[in-house]
mmCIF file of C-alpha atoms in Angstrom:
data_model
loop_
_atom_site.group_PDB
_atom_site.id
_atom_site.type_symbol
_atom_site.label_atom_id
_atom_site.label_comp_id
_atom_site.label_asym_id
_atom_site.label_seq_id
_atom_site.Cartn_x
_atom_site.Cartn_y
_atom_site.Cartn_z
ATOM 1 C CA UNK A 132 -8.382 -8.121 23.074
ATOM 2 C CA UNK A 133 -8.958 -6.681 26.884
ATOM 3 C CA UNK A 134 -11.228 -3.491 26.488
ATOM 4 C CA UNK A 135 -8.297 -1.233 27.339
ATOM 5 C CA UNK A 136 -6.169 -2.037 24.824
ATOM 6 C CA UNK A 137 -9.637 -1.726 21.903
ATOM 7 C CA UNK A 138 -10.325 1.961 23.092
ATOM 8 C CA UNK A 139 -5.778 2.748 22.307
ATOM 9 C CA UNK A 140 -6.133 1.450 18.953
ATOM 10 C CA UNK A 141 -9.640 3.361 18.206
ATOM 11 C CA UNK A 142 -8.030 6.073 20.316
ATOM 12 C CA UNK A 143 -4.242 6.124 18.735
ATOM 13 C CA UNK A 144 -5.736 4.841 15.213
ATOM 14 C CA UNK A 145 -7.757 7.618 14.520
ATOM 15 C CA UNK A 146 -5.247 10.784 15.875
ATOM 16 C CA UNK A 147 -3.040 8.698 13.336
ATOM 17 C CA UNK A 148 -5.464 9.809 10.532
ATOM 18 C CA UNK A 149 -6.542 13.194 11.450
ATOM 19 C CA UNK A 150 -3.343 13.634 12.020
ATOM 20 C CA UNK A 151 -2.327 12.061 8.271
ATOM 21 C CA UNK A 152 -5.844 13.917 6.418
ATOM 22 C CA UNK A 153 -4.156 17.659 7.635
ATOM 23 C CA UNK A 154 -0.642 16.976 6.891
ATOM 24 C CA UNK A 155 -2.687 16.008 3.457
ATOM 25 C CA UNK A 156 -4.495 18.962 3.474
ATOM 26 C CA UNK A 157 -1.865 20.874 4.329
ATOM 27 C CA UNK A 158 0.344 19.755 1.191
ATOM 28 C CA UNK A 159 -2.484 19.214 -1.311
ATOM 29 C CA UNK A 160 -0.613 20.232 -4.121
ATOM 30 C CA UNK A 161 2.949 18.322 -3.058
ATOM 31 C CA UNK A 162 0.046 15.077 -3.556
ATOM 32 C CA UNK A 163 -1.617 16.223 -5.872
ATOM 33 C CA UNK A 164 0.170 17.660 -9.204
ATOM 34 C CA UNK A 165 3.007 14.197 -8.445
ATOM 35 C CA UNK A 166 2.766 12.148 -11.935
ATOM 36 C CA UNK A 167 -0.052 9.957 -11.815
ATOM 37 C CA UNK A 168 -1.957 11.854 -9.332
ATOM 38 C CA UNK A 169 -2.274 14.587 -11.389
ATOM 39 C CA UNK A 170 -2.830 12.489 -14.185
ATOM 40 C CA UNK A 171 -5.777 11.354 -13.785
ATOM 41 C CA UNK A 172 -6.886 14.460 -12.220
ATOM 42 C CA UNK A 173 -6.611 15.714 -15.362
ATOM 43 C CA UNK A 174 -8.164 13.564 -17.259
ATOM 44 C CA UNK A 175 -11.425 13.127 -14.806
ATOM 45 C CA UNK A 176 -11.615 16.245 -15.556
ATOM 46 C CA UNK A 177 -11.163 16.721 -19.014
ATOM 47 C CA UNK A 178 -13.539 14.119 -20.158
ATOM 48 C CA UNK A 179 -15.992 13.706 -16.718
ATOM 49 C CA UNK A 180 -15.487 10.320 -16.818
ATOM 50 C CA UNK A 181 -12.550 7.996 -14.566
ATOM 51 C CA UNK A 182 -10.173 7.453 -15.298
ATOM 52 C CA UNK A 183 -9.530 3.986 -14.383
ATOM 53 C CA UNK A 184 -5.743 2.546 -15.749
ATOM 54 C CA UNK A 185 -4.617 -1.600 -17.116
ATOM 55 C CA UNK A 186 -8.014 -2.224 -16.117
ATOM 56 C CA UNK A 187 -7.697 -1.854 -12.399
ATOM 57 C CA UNK A 188 -11.105 -0.556 -11.713
ATOM 58 C CA UNK A 189 -10.225 -1.023 -8.015
ATOM 59 C CA UNK A 190 -9.336 2.424 -8.169
ATOM 60 C CA UNK A 191 -12.688 3.267 -8.556
ATOM 61 C CA UNK A 192 -13.283 3.805 -4.590
ATOM 62 C CA UNK A 193 -11.249 6.839 -4.605
ATOM 63 C CA UNK A 194 -11.436 8.268 -8.028
ATOM 64 C CA UNK A 195 -15.489 8.855 -7.805
ATOM 65 C CA UNK A 196 -13.893 11.292 -5.380
ATOM 66 C CA UNK A 197 -12.480 14.326 -8.254
ATOM 67 C CA UNK A 198 -15.483 13.157 -10.406
ATOM 68 C CA UNK A 199 -18.255 13.937 -8.211
ATOM 69 C CA UNK A 200 -16.439 17.439 -7.406
ATOM 70 C CA UNK A 201 -16.781 18.142 -11.391
ATOM 71 C CA UNK A 202 -19.774 16.796 -11.657
ATOM 72 C CA UNK A 203 -20.331 19.611 -8.692
ATOM 73 C CA UNK A 204 -18.277 22.227 -10.651
ATOM 74 C CA UNK A 205 -15.641 22.466 -8.088
ATOM 75 C CA UNK A 206 -12.418 24.619 -8.231
ATOM 76 C CA UNK A 207 -9.446 22.696 -8.575
ATOM 77 C CA UNK A 208 -7.929 23.249 -5.347
ATOM 78 C CA UNK A 209 -10.692 22.352 -3.915
ATOM 79 C CA UNK A 210 -11.425 19.276 -5.596
ATOM 80 C CA UNK A 211 -7.238 18.200 -5.289
ATOM 81 C CA UNK A 212 -7.802 19.197 -1.317
ATOM 82 C CA UNK A 213 -11.152 16.436 -1.425
ATOM 83 C CA UNK A 214 -8.788 13.828 -2.853
ATOM 84 C CA UNK A 215 -5.900 14.239 -1.044
ATOM 85 C CA UNK A 216 -8.243 14.759 1.909
ATOM 86 C CA UNK A 217 -10.324 11.720 1.114
ATOM 87 C CA UNK A 218 -6.972 9.176 0.021
ATOM 88 C CA UNK A 219 -6.949 9.233 3.951
ATOM 89 C CA UNK A 220 -10.334 9.191 4.326
ATOM 90 C CA UNK A 221 -10.727 6.017 2.056
ATOM 91 C CA UNK A 222 -8.395 4.331 4.464
ATOM 92 C CA UNK A 223 -10.098 5.563 7.850
ATOM 93 C CA UNK A 224 -13.022 4.177 6.594
ATOM 94 C CA UNK A 225 -12.011 0.591 6.824
ATOM 95 C CA UNK A 226 -9.970 1.047 9.836
ATOM 96 C CA UNK A 227 -14.085 2.107 10.801
ATOM 97 C CA UNK A 228 -14.983 -1.354 8.689
ATOM 98 C CA UNK A 229 -12.659 -3.363 10.321
ATOM 99 C CA UNK A 230 -13.708 -1.727 14.114
ATOM 100 C CA UNK A 231 -17.316 -0.950 14.263
ATOM 101 C CA UNK A 232 -18.970 -3.007 11.541
ATOM 102 C CA UNK A 233 -16.555 -6.055 11.409
ATOM 103 C CA UNK A 234 -15.544 -5.339 15.936
ATOM 104 C CA UNK A 235 -12.020 -7.437 14.548
ATOM 105 C CA UNK A 236 -9.918 -4.354 16.126
ATOM 106 C CA UNK A 237 -6.325 -5.947 15.769
ATOM 107 C CA UNK A 238 -7.240 -5.601 11.700
ATOM 108 C CA UNK A 239 -8.213 -1.836 12.451
ATOM 109 C CA UNK A 240 -4.336 -1.810 14.329
ATOM 110 C CA UNK A 241 -3.396 -3.868 11.087
ATOM 111 C CA UNK A 242 -5.089 -1.516 8.496
ATOM 112 C CA UNK A 243 -3.407 1.612 10.444
ATOM 113 C CA UNK A 244 0.207 0.430 11.149
ATOM 114 C CA UNK A 245 0.415 -1.090 7.325
ATOM 115 C CA UNK A 246 -0.515 3.084 6.353
ATOM 116 C CA UNK A 247 2.853 3.841 8.290
ATOM 117 C CA UNK A 248 5.440 0.807 9.041
ATOM 118 C CA UNK A 249 7.969 1.592 6.352
ATOM 119 C CA UNK A 250 5.472 4.286 4.314
ATOM 120 C CA UNK A 251 7.709 7.282 4.035
ATOM 121 C CA UNK A 252 7.087 8.391 0.044
ATOM 122 C CA UNK A 253 4.196 6.660 -0.726
ATOM 123 C CA UNK A 254 1.714 8.405 0.834
ATOM 124 C CA UNK A 255 3.294 11.065 -1.136
ATOM 125 C CA UNK A 256 2.111 9.464 -4.219
ATOM 126 C CA UNK A 257 -1.466 9.210 -2.488
ATOM 127 C CA UNK A 258 -3.179 7.734 -5.509
ATOM 128 C CA UNK A 259 -0.659 4.311 -5.205
ATOM 129 C CA UNK A 260 -3.010 1.238 -6.383
ATOM 130 C CA UNK A 261 -0.964 -1.336 -3.921
ATOM 131 C CA UNK A 262 -1.426 0.795 -1.593
ATOM 132 C CA UNK A 263 -4.923 0.679 -1.606
ATOM 133 C CA UNK A 264 -5.534 -2.811 -2.874
ATOM 134 C CA UNK A 265 -2.885 -4.313 0.470
ATOM 135 C CA UNK A 266 -5.683 -2.605 2.432
ATOM 136 C CA UNK A 267 -9.196 -3.251 1.109
ATOM 137 C CA UNK A 268 -7.307 -7.069 1.475
ATOM 138 C CA UNK A 269 -6.774 -6.592 5.262
ATOM 139 C CA UNK A 270 -10.942 -5.294 5.222
ATOM 140 C CA UNK A 271 -10.945 -8.834 3.509
ATOM 141 C CA UNK A 272 -9.489 -11.379 6.340
ATOM 142 C CA UNK A 273 -10.755 -9.147 8.448
ATOM 143 C CA UNK A 274 -14.235 -11.074 7.681
ATOM 144 C CA UNK A 275 -12.705 -13.985 6.724
ATOM 145 C CA UNK A 276 -11.782 -14.528 10.912
ATOM 146 C CA UNK A 277 -15.346 -13.585 11.610
ATOM 147 C CA UNK A 278 -17.233 -16.372 9.530
ATOM 148 C CA UNK A 279 -14.369 -18.316 10.124
ATOM 149 C CA UNK A 280 -15.980 -21.411 8.162
ATOM 150 C CA UNK A 281 -16.873 -22.156 4.644
ATOM 151 C CA UNK A 282 -20.613 -22.771 5.720
ATOM 152 C CA UNK A 283 -20.983 -19.448 6.957
ATOM 153 C CA UNK A 284 -21.390 -18.595 3.098
ATOM 154 C CA UNK A 285 -24.278 -21.207 1.777
ATOM 155 C CA UNK A 286 -25.985 -17.805 1.769
ATOM 156 C CA UNK A 287 -26.220 -14.214 0.252
ATOM 157 C CA UNK A 288 -23.329 -14.004 1.630
ATOM 158 C CA UNK A 289 -21.794 -15.529 -1.209
ATOM 159 C CA UNK A 290 -22.357 -12.281 -3.122
ATOM 160 C CA UNK A 291 -20.015 -10.108 -1.665
ATOM 161 C CA UNK A 292 -18.227 -12.727 -1.309
ATOM 162 C CA UNK A 293 -17.802 -13.419 -5.171
ATOM 163 C CA UNK A 294 -17.787 -8.872 -5.397
ATOM 164 C CA UNK A 295 -14.541 -8.386 -3.476
ATOM 165 C CA UNK A 296 -12.694 -10.956 -4.805
ATOM 166 C CA UNK A 297 -13.129 -10.266 -8.191
ATOM 167 C CA UNK A 298 -12.123 -6.814 -7.095
ATOM 168 C CA UNK A 299 -9.018 -7.604 -5.353
ATOM 169 C CA UNK A 300 -7.777 -9.494 -7.834
ATOM 170 C CA UNK A 301 -7.928 -6.589 -10.413
ATOM 171 C CA UNK A 302 -7.219 -3.967 -8.165
ATOM 172 C CA UNK A 303 -3.901 -4.400 -8.511
ATOM 173 C CA UNK A 304 -1.411 -8.592 -10.702
ATOM 174 C CA UNK A 305 0.860 -8.372 -6.888
ATOM 175 C CA UNK A 306 -1.860 -8.699 -4.636
ATOM 176 C CA UNK A 307 -2.611 -12.835 -5.462
ATOM 177 C CA UNK A 308 0.859 -13.048 -3.195
ATOM 178 C CA UNK A 309 -0.568 -10.666 -0.519
ATOM 179 C CA UNK A 310 -4.504 -13.374 -0.349
ATOM 180 C CA UNK A 311 -2.653 -16.277 -0.688
ATOM 181 C CA UNK A 312 0.216 -15.095 3.109
ATOM 182 C CA UNK A 313 -2.943 -14.250 4.649
ATOM 183 C CA UNK A 314 -5.203 -17.522 3.318
ATOM 184 C CA UNK A 315 -1.836 -19.458 4.743
ATOM 185 C CA UNK A 316 -1.266 -17.326 8.102
ATOM 186 C CA UNK A 317 -4.902 -17.391 9.733
ATOM 187 C CA UNK A 318 -5.850 -21.129 8.513
ATOM 188 C CA UNK A 319 -2.200 -21.494 11.094
ATOM 189 C CA UNK A 320 -3.815 -19.032 13.100
ATOM 190 C CA UNK A 321 -4.891 -20.424 16.421
ATOM 191 C CA UNK A 322 -7.019 -17.644 17.144
ATOM 192 C CA UNK A 323 -8.268 -15.303 13.876
ATOM 193 C CA UNK A 324 -7.575 -18.651 12.778
ATOM 194 C CA UNK A 325 -9.965 -19.456 8.743
ATOM 195 C CA UNK A 326 -11.248 -23.650 8.498
ATOM 196 C CA UNK A 327 -8.853 -25.936 5.961
ATOM 197 C CA UNK A 328 -12.379 -25.808 3.964
ATOM 198 C CA UNK A 329 -12.850 -22.434 3.533
ATOM 199 C CA UNK A 330 -8.951 -21.800 2.757
ATOM 200 C CA UNK A 331 -9.634 -23.904 -0.018
ATOM 201 C CA UNK A 332 -11.951 -22.574 -1.094
ATOM 202 C CA UNK A 333 -10.046 -18.908 -1.296
ATOM 203 C CA UNK A 334 -6.960 -20.239 -2.665
ATOM 204 C CA UNK A 335 -9.373 -22.125 -5.481
ATOM 205 C CA UNK A 336 -11.103 -18.966 -6.234
ATOM 206 C CA UNK A 337 -7.332 -16.454 -6.590
ATOM 207 C CA UNK A 338 -6.974 -20.273 -9.897
ATOM 208 C CA UNK A 339 -9.670 -19.324 -11.765
ATOM 209 C CA UNK A 340 -9.305 -15.734 -11.399
ATOM 210 C CA UNK A 341 -6.041 -16.958 -12.844
ATOM 211 C CA UNK A 342 -7.872 -18.756 -15.363
ATOM 212 C CA UNK A 343 -10.607 -16.097 -16.672
ATOM 213 C CA UNK A 344 -8.445 -13.503 -17.347
ATOM 214 C CA UNK A 345 -5.751 -15.875 -18.739
ATOM 215 C CA UNK A 346 -8.438 -17.608 -21.337
ATOM 216 C CA UNK A 347 -11.050 -14.707 -21.938
ATOM 217 C CA UNK A 348 -8.696 -11.135 -20.970
ATOM 218 C CA UNK A 349 -5.494 -11.635 -21.337
ATOM 219 C CA UNK A 350 -3.152 -8.850 -19.148
ATOM 220 C CA UNK A 351 -3.127 -5.105 -20.317
ATOM 221 C CA UNK A 352 -0.003 -3.880 -21.965
ATOM 222 C CA UNK A 353 1.209 -2.267 -18.815
ATOM 223 C CA UNK A 354 0.852 -5.292 -16.503
ATOM 224 C CA UNK A 355 3.119 -7.008 -19.096
ATOM 225 C CA UNK A 356 5.580 -5.033 -19.859
ATOM 226 C CA UNK A 357 6.755 -5.002 -16.064
ATOM 227 C CA UNK A 358 6.415 -8.938 -15.866
ATOM 228 C CA UNK A 359 8.743 -8.799 -18.411
ATOM 229 C CA UNK A 360 11.468 -8.113 -15.620
ATOM 230 C CA UNK A 361 11.260 -11.922 -14.790
ATOM 231 C CA UNK A 362 12.884 -13.208 -17.174
ATOM 232 C CA UNK A 363 15.874 -11.383 -15.072
ATOM 233 C CA UNK A 364 15.959 -14.801 -12.492
ATOM 234 C CA UNK A 365 17.313 -16.733 -16.084
ATOM 235 C CA UNK A 366 20.219 -14.022 -17.049
ATOM 236 C CA UNK A 367 21.171 -13.058 -13.968
ATOM 237 C CA UNK A 368 21.688 -15.944 -11.832
ATOM 238 C CA UNK A 369 22.965 -17.173 -10.082
ATOM 239 C CA UNK A 370 23.596 -13.987 -9.037
ATOM 240 C CA UNK A 371 20.983 -13.296 -7.014
ATOM 241 C CA UNK A 372 22.052 -11.431 -4.311
ATOM 242 C CA UNK A 373 24.991 -9.001 -5.374
ATOM 243 C CA UNK A 374 23.133 -7.087 -6.832
ATOM 244 C CA UNK A 375 22.835 -2.892 -6.966
ATOM 245 C CA UNK A 376 18.697 -3.141 -5.578
ATOM 246 C CA UNK A 377 20.699 -5.863 -2.722
ATOM 247 C CA UNK A 378 22.072 -2.917 -1.713
ATOM 248 C CA UNK A 379 20.263 -0.228 -2.068
ATOM 249 C CA UNK A 380 16.800 -1.685 0.310
ATOM 250 C CA UNK A 381 20.107 -2.453 2.424
ATOM 251 C CA UNK A 382 20.242 1.385 2.490
ATOM 252 C CA UNK A 383 16.283 2.530 2.802
ATOM 253 C CA UNK A 384 16.349 -0.539 5.865
ATOM 254 C CA UNK A 385 19.108 1.904 7.299
ATOM 255 C CA UNK A 386 17.142 5.680 6.881
ATOM 256 C CA UNK A 387 13.314 4.678 5.883
ATOM 257 C CA UNK A 388 12.405 0.814 6.730
ATOM 258 C CA UNK A 389 14.314 0.469 9.943
ATOM 259 C CA UNK A 390 11.098 -0.441 12.171
ATOM 260 C CA UNK A 391 10.892 -3.731 9.010
ATOM 261 C CA UNK A 392 14.694 -5.551 9.861
ATOM 262 C CA UNK A 393 14.292 -4.800 13.906
ATOM 263 C CA UNK A 394 10.253 -6.093 14.116
ATOM 264 C CA UNK A 395 11.112 -9.002 10.990
ATOM 265 C CA UNK A 396 14.100 -10.645 13.343
ATOM 266 C CA UNK A 397 11.891 -10.296 17.123
ATOM 267 C CA UNK A 398 9.251 -12.089 15.368
ATOM 268 C CA UNK A 399 11.826 -14.662 13.829
ATOM 269 C CA UNK A 400 13.403 -15.601 17.427
ATOM 270 C CA UNK A 401 9.287 -15.187 19.138
ATOM 271 C CA UNK A 402 8.258 -18.269 16.808
ATOM 272 C CA UNK A 403 11.800 -20.151 16.545
ATOM 273 C CA UNK A 404 11.150 -20.691 20.843
ATOM 274 C CA UNK A 405 7.582 -21.607 20.490
ATOM 275 C CA UNK A 406 8.285 -23.903 18.315
ATOM 276 C CA UNK A 407 5.406 -22.704 15.709
ATOM 277 C CA UNK A 408 8.015 -23.648 13.163
ATOM 278 C CA UNK A 409 5.692 -23.254 10.312
ATOM 279 C CA UNK A 410 4.996 -19.935 11.157
ATOM 280 C CA UNK A 411 8.257 -19.336 11.182
ATOM 281 C CA UNK A 412 9.186 -20.854 7.541
ATOM 282 C CA UNK A 413 5.996 -18.367 6.034
ATOM 283 C CA UNK A 414 7.244 -15.164 7.927
ATOM 284 C CA UNK A 415 11.006 -16.061 6.335
ATOM 285 C CA UNK A 416 9.832 -16.898 3.570
ATOM 286 C CA UNK A 417 7.266 -14.615 2.341
ATOM 287 C CA UNK A 418 9.703 -12.320 3.283
ATOM 288 C CA UNK A 419 13.163 -12.562 1.583
ATOM 289 C CA UNK A 420 11.460 -15.094 -1.450
ATOM 290 C CA UNK A 421 8.813 -12.080 -2.345
ATOM 291 C CA UNK A 422 11.798 -9.497 -1.950
ATOM 292 C CA UNK A 423 14.220 -11.663 -4.319
ATOM 293 C CA UNK A 424 11.186 -11.492 -6.179
ATOM 294 C CA UNK A 425 10.813 -6.978 -6.256
ATOM 295 C CA UNK A 426 14.962 -6.969 -6.323
ATOM 296 C CA UNK A 427 15.783 -9.874 -9.281
ATOM 297 C CA UNK A 428 12.941 -8.221 -10.788
ATOM 298 C CA UNK A 429 13.744 -4.668 -10.844
ATOM 299 C CA UNK A 430 18.118 -5.504 -10.093
ATOM 300 C CA UNK A 431 19.498 -2.013 -11.459
ATOM 301 C CA UNK A 432 17.338 -0.242 -8.850
ATOM 302 C CA UNK A 433 14.789 1.906 -9.262
ATOM 303 C CA UNK A 434 13.416 5.206 -7.673
ATOM 304 C CA UNK A 435 12.583 5.204 -4.294
ATOM 305 C CA UNK A 436 9.231 6.453 -4.714
ATOM 306 C CA UNK A 437 8.888 3.965 -7.233
ATOM 307 C CA UNK A 438 10.417 0.730 -5.095
ATOM 308 C CA UNK A 439 9.171 1.625 -2.065
ATOM 309 C CA UNK A 440 5.231 0.600 -3.390
ATOM 310 C CA UNK A 441 6.133 -3.039 -3.918
ATOM 311 C CA UNK A 442 8.445 -3.065 -0.786
ATOM 312 C CA UNK A 443 4.196 -2.396 1.276
ATOM 313 C CA UNK A 444 3.867 -6.632 1.124
ATOM 314 C CA UNK A 445 7.294 -6.655 3.810
ATOM 315 C CA UNK A 446 5.554 -4.912 6.400
ATOM 316 C CA UNK A 447 2.414 -7.241 5.964
ATOM 317 C CA UNK A 448 4.508 -10.796 6.509
ATOM 318 C CA UNK A 449 5.291 -8.249 9.740
ATOM 319 C CA UNK A 450 2.789 -7.034 11.025
ATOM 320 C CA UNK A 451 0.636 -9.873 11.556
ATOM 321 C CA UNK A 452 2.859 -11.951 13.950
ATOM 322 C CA UNK A 453 3.306 -8.659 16.089
ATOM 323 C CA UNK A 454 0.025 -7.925 15.787
ATOM 324 C CA UNK A 455 -1.503 -11.355 16.289
ATOM 325 C CA UNK A 456 0.695 -13.097 18.267
ATOM 326 C CA UNK A 457 3.180 -10.419 20.279
ATOM 327 C CA UNK A 458 0.815 -7.530 21.086
ATOM 328 C CA UNK A 459 -1.522 -9.730 22.901
ATOM 329 C CA UNK A 460 0.934 -11.448 24.778
ATOM 330 C CA UNK A 461 1.903 -7.791 25.835
ATOM 331 C CA UNK A 462 0.256 -7.724 29.922
ATOM 332 C CA UNK A 463 0.860 -3.791 30.385
ATOM 333 C CA UNK A 464 -1.844 -2.309 29.193
ATOM 334 C CA UNK A 465 -0.272 0.668 30.012
ATOM 335 C CA UNK A 466 3.593 -0.977 27.934
ATOM 336 C CA UNK A 467 0.727 -1.837 24.723
ATOM 337 C CA UNK A 468 -0.392 2.185 24.829
ATOM 338 C CA UNK A 469 3.242 3.680 25.090
ATOM 339 C CA UNK A 470 4.747 0.936 21.853
ATOM 340 C CA UNK A 471 2.050 1.595 20.046
ATOM 341 C CA UNK A 472 1.596 5.495 20.045
ATOM 342 C CA UNK A 473 5.927 5.287 19.573
ATOM 343 C CA UNK A 474 5.795 3.520 16.290
ATOM 344 C CA UNK A 475 2.651 5.198 14.756
ATOM 345 C CA UNK A 476 4.815 8.432 15.726
ATOM 346 C CA UNK A 477 7.348 8.552 14.731
ATOM 347 C CA UNK A 478 6.715 7.188 11.225
ATOM 348 C CA UNK A 479 4.176 10.089 10.754
ATOM 349 C CA UNK A 480 6.724 12.004 11.864
ATOM 350 C CA UNK A 481 8.871 10.366 9.205
ATOM 351 C CA UNK A 482 6.527 10.967 6.529
ATOM 352 C CA UNK A 483 5.668 14.437 7.677
ATOM 353 C CA UNK A 484 9.750 15.470 6.860
ATOM 354 C CA UNK A 485 10.139 14.161 3.186
ATOM 355 C CA UNK A 486 8.079 17.324 2.373
ATOM 356 C CA UNK A 487 9.974 19.142 1.435
ATOM 357 C CA UNK A 488 11.348 17.411 -2.059
ATOM 358 C CA UNK A 489 7.638 17.695 -2.867
ATOM 359 C CA UNK A 490 7.246 21.641 -2.232
ATOM 360 C CA UNK A 491 10.385 21.875 -4.419
ATOM 361 C CA UNK A 492 9.044 20.528 -7.125
ATOM 362 C CA UNK A 493 5.704 22.801 -6.366
ATOM 363 C CA UNK A 494 8.168 26.035 -5.440
ATOM 364 C CA UNK A 495 9.501 25.257 -9.156
ATOM 365 C CA UNK A 496 6.083 24.548 -11.260
ATOM 366 C CA UNK A 497 5.115 28.221 -9.487
ATOM 367 C CA UNK A 498 7.572 29.699 -10.629
ATOM 368 C CA UNK A 499 7.938 28.368 -14.096
ATOM 369 C CA UNK A 500 4.443 29.495 -14.687
ATOM 370 C CA UNK A 501 4.673 33.611 -13.324
ATOM 371 C CA UNK A 502 8.130 33.102 -15.607
ATOM 372 C CA UNK A 503 6.317 32.077 -18.600
ATOM 373 C CA UNK A 504 3.603 34.143 -18.476
ATOM 374 C CA UNK A 505 6.152 37.016 -19.409
ATOM 375 C CA UNK A 506 6.637 36.183 -22.143
ATOM 376 C CA UNK A 507 4.979 36.626 -26.158
ATOM 377 C CA UNK A 508 4.472 33.093 -26.388
ATOM 378 C CA UNK A 509 2.768 31.066 -23.161
ATOM 379 C CA UNK A 510 2.552 28.102 -24.939
ATOM 380 C CA UNK A 511 6.099 26.505 -24.382
ATOM 381 C CA UNK A 512 7.614 23.274 -24.683
ATOM 382 C CA UNK A 513 11.231 22.649 -22.220
ATOM 383 C CA UNK A 514 14.201 20.416 -23.081
ATOM 384 C CA UNK A 515 14.632 17.565 -20.863
ATOM 385 C CA UNK A 516 17.663 19.378 -20.297
ATOM 386 C CA UNK A 517 16.618 22.188 -19.822
ATOM 387 C CA UNK A 518 15.089 21.580 -16.308
ATOM 388 C CA UNK A 519 16.034 20.268 -13.058
ATOM 389 C CA UNK A 520 15.508 16.466 -13.606
ATOM 390 C CA UNK A 521 16.300 16.261 -9.661
ATOM 391 C CA UNK A 522 13.486 17.943 -8.069
ATOM 392 C CA UNK A 523 11.161 16.677 -10.719
ATOM 393 C CA UNK A 524 13.093 13.382 -10.855
ATOM 394 C CA UNK A 525 10.144 12.269 -13.548
ATOM 395 C CA UNK A 526 8.827 14.913 -15.826
ATOM 396 C CA UNK A 527 6.752 12.861 -18.401
ATOM 397 C CA UNK A 528 3.598 14.506 -16.471
ATOM 398 C CA UNK A 529 4.810 17.424 -16.780
ATOM 399 C CA UNK A 530 1.770 19.044 -19.058
ATOM 400 C CA UNK A 531 -1.229 17.554 -16.317
ATOM 401 C CA UNK A 532 1.494 17.935 -13.363
ATOM 402 C CA UNK A 533 1.280 22.442 -14.381
#
């Protein structure tokens, strides 16, 4: 990669994270007085310890922020601001690690693009473990492609490798799919590739983690219930395509994820024309296979703010070819900068435009608090049909949000 393109990645990436951090600071209430986020903050502050759910201990990488704030007796608004900005800071730190420590600017580019490419509601539901896990897996693969050979891990490097891989495995159950794609993709790459022995070793590690979990640990109740959606493959057979979830996804691609089908079609065409058939079928198979997995498992569809987090790997399946095969083919530095800046600016603005939906939730709660304070009994329980569900969406965490 040209030195000028590397600088462009650093400058535009840093500016993107700066804008996202300022947005997170200004709208900290909208991001923290929100469902799981509020639930976790409440329990961290009331119990004085991390609020790890479903065994996903990778969350400790960001939950230390409110925990540290509680230790120093910061106010709740101060803790909420720090947590909201700190989540963006987590991604930026990983961006810097790829750029300066691992000296892999393409992975820095992959990271910042993955944080905005189809991200809409996920920015506002800020503690999504899957998004954090995907970002960390990008750093992991940046390290793997830097080392490239298995023999380079016959040293002290084996210890952080195992610790990081173990953390990734338990960060989110679906991350294994992303890891397998990464291993296959970078094994097939002419540049930034990994040798067959290292790819095989990573697959063996993944299988070993599954074996240990199956024999000794099992799945959490939350993950077990989520896995029941796989029964729909037998129940809905063979009607996998005319499903409400598929219709919803098509609509999302028109309104929110518009860059996704464009980039997918572009990369498939380029791979086919270049006769890189294995990469063509890899991207095609993972994209549509994973989309089928998510939409059949949730065939009735679910709220977009929820299902969007499940769609995040789709952007990885498209962005890897874009970053490692298409962007390097752009000869003009000015053209590269213009395309990248346009994508980042468009997506950041799209994220910002969603803030009224979350401001409405905050406004409702603040007005409710003001109203209740005038009542004789200031601790009240409201029936679900007495609140605007089109504003609140879900109310299971209302007590913590308030």
